[in-house]
DNA sequence: GTGAAAGCGCTAACAC
DNA sequence: GTGTTAGCGCTTTCAC
């Protein structure tokens, strides 16, 4: 492995190491001819700057840290979420020659704050992307803030944060989905709520009510069932709703797993989808496409949010001034209309 | 953020920085009393060693790199695989205060070798874990080997590698699954093969044949269908098999997606599982538990393999001599008996 | 535009 | 057991 250093390059190019440093870092004040010479030398020697040396001298690593709740406790459903986070962050990193450090953690671990601080102090990443739900947990955010490392919070739904964060329009898009069902002729539209701890999920319920109101349809409490985000709870809610006296013609669940449960319930009850019942979910998880019929759902821009967060951090570490550390950016979610929704029967 | 250095600690403890370094690195030859003093000082100053400085001086980072094929091109099915890889590697890292760098790459990218070398040269991780299928691609392995960085290959199935690698007993466990079906009374056991490029998957076919042979059952080519690892190909193979003149009583598919396809086909044909047909898959993907009835399958020790790989690398970076760089370790897979298999009908 | 010198905070190699 | 002295390969600061 070639282990040429900045000194070798400087020697070959006949300049000082500072000049090499300038061209490597794309700094101004280098004569084009000099730059060309240096670039040639770099090419010839196959020079790659040593990150550790760079980090030591510049006080931070060319690295972005991604912090999220460890999915193993959630089981596999959130696999897609984590992968999308990683995908977006990686896209940003790749473009800028940064590397990605992943750090899942358990919120319930009492020393998680110390742990995070230690990691940050050890590695000194240029910035941290904090994913929901950790991004809404004061303990976590405070610990990270205390280190002085720049960070961006990813909080779908939330809109109250004071520092730099990215969110999506969960509430608005849920209203949009509701209106979509109304447009298809549905009037009795049920909703299955999710786990109360999950902030974004409860915003979806608000969005559902907004959508009804905007369409001039009265909200009926009897068309609301409480789920807990699981497939099973969706299935049970489905039975209750569909076996009631005046069953809905459409069911909107606060996540895909529950919507899939509804599909199973309908299947068992010999109710055809979408002919007799429309079903909509939320998340666009892997399940949405595996289920039959493929699920109409809402796709959150997880990957894009993560990408923008990382990009902002990378930017900040370059133009050290930028900052605007209390910006807020909303990246809209999108309806994914598939086969589980259709015109209302009759 | 406290930014105390080794010097501060040395001063407070009244020793030289070298002694501090020794206790931090758990090196021998430090008097217990001295050690205690130093540890107190560390505690009081909240000292955390600066990784960059350490890396620079010691020529490698306290970091493990995980290299795998970028799943976005595979779509979400391999999400579980990637997450298990990460989980295992993280477990090893966490225990040793190493950090994890993830680096998915596209095998078909012509410059992937250069890219990997650049990353390695930049970050200088203590070692690299290379996951299948990249671990079987000479281009990748060669590029990494050229950098001189220690690496471990994860190659389920493969057993030919000359350097340090971990594998599982894909072939044997597939034979075991076949025998399990025989034990349940099945005699006409069909097999659906997977994508020919996927090495481990083809070993499963060999295992199936072994299992038949070991049970004294004649191998029948008409009971073999060629799939391509997709749900759809499994469904189609299922129809062909189940609508033949003498349909099988059990179908063993080379992966879970295809097995799920078979379940769907059986459902459409009103064939009850497991009463009339047993179905077995392979991988224990998330799908296996979402499908109804829950799928009997084979669980590969992906996470454990990744963990052991990382552990070996970490070990090597500590006791720089160890090496044994051409060891081979087999970690067995396990049968996961669920609800899709049962006694043969009649 | 360019360069010289002084570190960044640690480990390595050798004293003692 | 413990300390001294050099670096590791860069960035920074400031001079020219």
XYZ file of N, CA and C (backbone and C1' of nucleotides) in Angstrom, chain A residues 1-4 46-53 55 62-63 94 97-100, chain B residues 55 59-68 101-103 105 111-130 134 139-152 313, chain D residues 9-10:
227
model
N 0.841 -1.201 0.000
C 0.000 0.000 0.000
C 0.873 1.246 0.000
N 0.626 2.085 -0.976
C 1.393 3.324 -1.060
C 1.074 4.165 0.168
N 2.116 4.600 0.846
C 1.841 5.440 2.002
C 2.560 6.764 1.850
N 2.302 7.395 0.721
C 2.951 8.678 0.500
C 2.276 9.737 1.347
N -0.169 8.697 -5.964
C -1.342 8.031 -5.437
C -1.596 8.472 -3.995
N -1.453 9.749 -3.827
C -1.549 10.293 -2.474
C -2.984 10.414 -1.985
N -3.222 9.939 -0.783
C -4.510 10.124 -0.113
C -4.202 10.701 1.261
N -4.788 11.834 1.576
C -4.480 12.449 2.881
C -4.848 11.516 4.028
N -4.067 11.541 5.038
C -4.336 10.737 6.221
C -5.341 11.470 7.100
N -6.482 10.835 7.229
C -7.559 11.464 7.984
C -7.186 11.759 9.439
N -6.490 10.832 10.026
C -6.189 11.005 11.451
C -5.344 12.256 11.682
N -4.399 12.438 10.830
C -3.544 13.621 10.972
C -4.375 14.881 10.767
N -7.553 15.202 11.190
C -8.466 15.373 12.311
C -7.765 15.988 13.501
N -13.558 14.013 9.443
C -14.390 14.128 8.248
C -15.417 13.012 8.305
N -16.278 13.125 9.243
C -17.159 12.018 9.506
C -18.479 12.543 10.047
N -21.037 10.439 0.748
C -20.304 9.975 -0.423
C -19.929 11.137 -1.321
N -16.940 12.991 0.314
C -15.823 12.227 0.863
C -15.794 12.221 2.381
N -16.958 12.195 2.943
C -17.058 12.001 4.380
C -17.380 10.537 4.609
N -17.153 10.071 5.808
C -17.549 8.706 6.112
C -18.676 8.722 7.130
N -19.331 7.600 7.237
C -20.496 7.513 8.119
C -20.230 6.578 9.287
N -4.876 7.500 16.714
C -4.794 6.894 15.394
C -3.516 7.303 14.683
N -1.076 4.434 13.930
C -1.257 4.011 12.537
C -2.529 3.249 12.253
N -3.463 3.269 13.158
C -4.770 2.742 12.773
C -5.838 3.246 13.734
N -7.038 3.337 13.217
C -8.146 3.863 14.005
C -8.796 2.760 14.825
N -9.382 3.142 15.935
C -10.127 2.194 16.770
C -11.483 2.020 16.127
N -11.456 1.459 14.976
C -12.675 1.439 14.204
C -12.693 0.196 13.325
N -13.864 -0.361 13.181
C -14.019 -1.500 12.290
C -14.870 -1.043 11.110
N -14.471 -1.442 9.933
C -15.264 -1.105 8.750
C -16.098 -2.300 8.341
N -17.344 -2.040 7.982
C -18.205 -3.123 7.509
C -18.531 -2.837 6.052
N -18.149 -3.782 5.201
C -18.306 -3.580 3.762
C -19.336 -4.560 3.226
N -20.333 -4.066 2.546
C -21.347 -4.964 1.979
C -21.943 -4.370 0.724
N -17.816 1.822 11.184
C -17.952 2.594 9.959
C -18.649 1.695 8.956
N -19.729 2.149 8.340
C -20.347 1.280 7.346
C -20.041 1.789 5.954
N -19.801 0.851 5.087
C -19.477 1.260 3.719
C -20.108 0.326 2.694
N -21.264 -0.747 -0.891
C -20.765 -0.340 -2.201
C -21.426 -1.134 -3.309
N -15.016 1.475 -10.395
C -13.944 2.015 -9.560
C -14.113 1.630 -8.098
N -14.911 0.612 -7.852
C -15.193 0.257 -6.465
C -13.919 -0.116 -5.705
N -12.980 -0.712 -6.392
C -11.719 -1.087 -5.748
C -10.958 0.148 -5.278
N -10.844 1.120 -6.152
C -10.141 2.357 -5.817
C -10.841 3.054 -4.658
N -12.160 3.032 -4.733
C -12.967 3.692 -3.713
C -12.673 3.073 -2.342
N -12.661 1.768 -2.305
C -12.398 1.094 -1.042
C -11.006 1.413 -0.533
N -10.048 1.380 -1.432
C -8.683 1.692 -1.016
C -8.595 3.090 -0.435
N -9.273 4.017 -1.082
C -9.232 5.394 -0.612
C -9.818 5.500 0.792
N -10.936 4.853 0.994
C -11.567 4.891 2.312
C -10.626 4.318 3.363
N -10.047 3.201 3.046
C -9.161 2.545 3.995
C -7.960 3.412 4.308
N -7.413 4.001 3.255
C -6.246 4.839 3.456
C -6.586 6.076 4.264
N -7.771 6.563 4.057
C -8.201 7.747 4.792
C -8.425 7.449 6.259
N -9.203 6.401 6.488
C -9.668 6.148 7.840
C -8.746 5.202 8.615
N -8.079 4.329 7.905
C -7.225 3.302 8.526
C -7.921 2.560 9.654
N -8.986 1.870 9.319
C -9.684 1.086 10.336
C -8.804 -0.063 10.803
N -9.061 -0.528 12.000
C -8.276 -1.634 12.544
C -8.526 -2.912 11.745
N -9.659 -2.983 11.109
C -9.957 -4.163 10.314
C -11.249 -4.001 9.550
N -11.450 -4.888 8.607
C -12.647 -4.825 7.783
C -13.391 -6.145 7.801
N -14.696 -6.055 7.933
C -15.543 -7.235 7.810
C -16.176 -7.155 6.423
N -15.968 -8.174 5.620
C -16.509 -8.156 4.257
C -17.640 -9.163 4.168
N -20.019 -9.802 -1.519
C -18.749 -9.138 -1.844
C -17.546 -9.967 -1.421
N -12.217 -9.074 -7.079
C -11.894 -7.662 -7.272
C -11.897 -6.915 -5.942
N -12.918 -7.176 -5.155
C -13.073 -6.504 -3.872
C -12.013 -6.971 -2.882
N -11.916 -8.276 -2.750
C -10.997 -8.819 -1.767
C -9.564 -8.411 -2.083
N -9.224 -8.419 -3.348
C -7.863 -8.062 -3.729
C -7.562 -6.617 -3.366
N -8.505 -5.738 -3.690
C -8.297 -4.316 -3.393
C -8.043 -4.123 -1.905
N -8.828 -4.794 -1.099
C -8.673 -4.640 0.343
C -7.365 -5.250 0.814
N -7.045 -6.416 0.278
C -5.811 -7.088 0.680
C -4.596 -6.217 0.362
N -4.655 -5.519 -0.752
C -3.508 -4.694 -1.172
C -3.187 -3.585 -0.183
N -4.178 -3.180 0.591
C -3.926 -2.103 1.540
C -3.219 -2.618 2.785
N -3.195 -3.938 2.943
C -2.539 -4.492 4.114
C -3.392 -4.472 5.366
N -4.597 -3.955 5.255
C -5.489 -3.937 6.417
C -6.044 -5.337 6.676
N -6.059 -5.756 7.929
C -6.629 -7.074 8.238
C -8.107 -7.111 7.855
N -8.542 -8.244 7.409
C -9.956 -8.362 7.070
C -10.436 -9.786 7.330
N -11.744 -9.910 7.494
C -12.345 -11.237 7.636
C -13.475 -11.320 6.632
N -10.925 -9.318 14.595
C -10.176 -8.172 14.081
C -9.716 -7.269 15.224
P 3.500 9.361 8.552
O 2.513 10.551 8.165
C 1.116 10.327 8.253
C 0.414 11.655 8.205
C 0.777 12.521 6.997
O -0.432 13.008 6.484
C 0.999 13.761 8.942
P -0.580 13.711 5.107
O -1.822 14.566 5.515
C -2.014 15.859 5.602
C -2.480 16.293 6.968
C -2.794 17.768 6.959
O -4.175 17.932 6.675
C -1.454 17.167 8.871
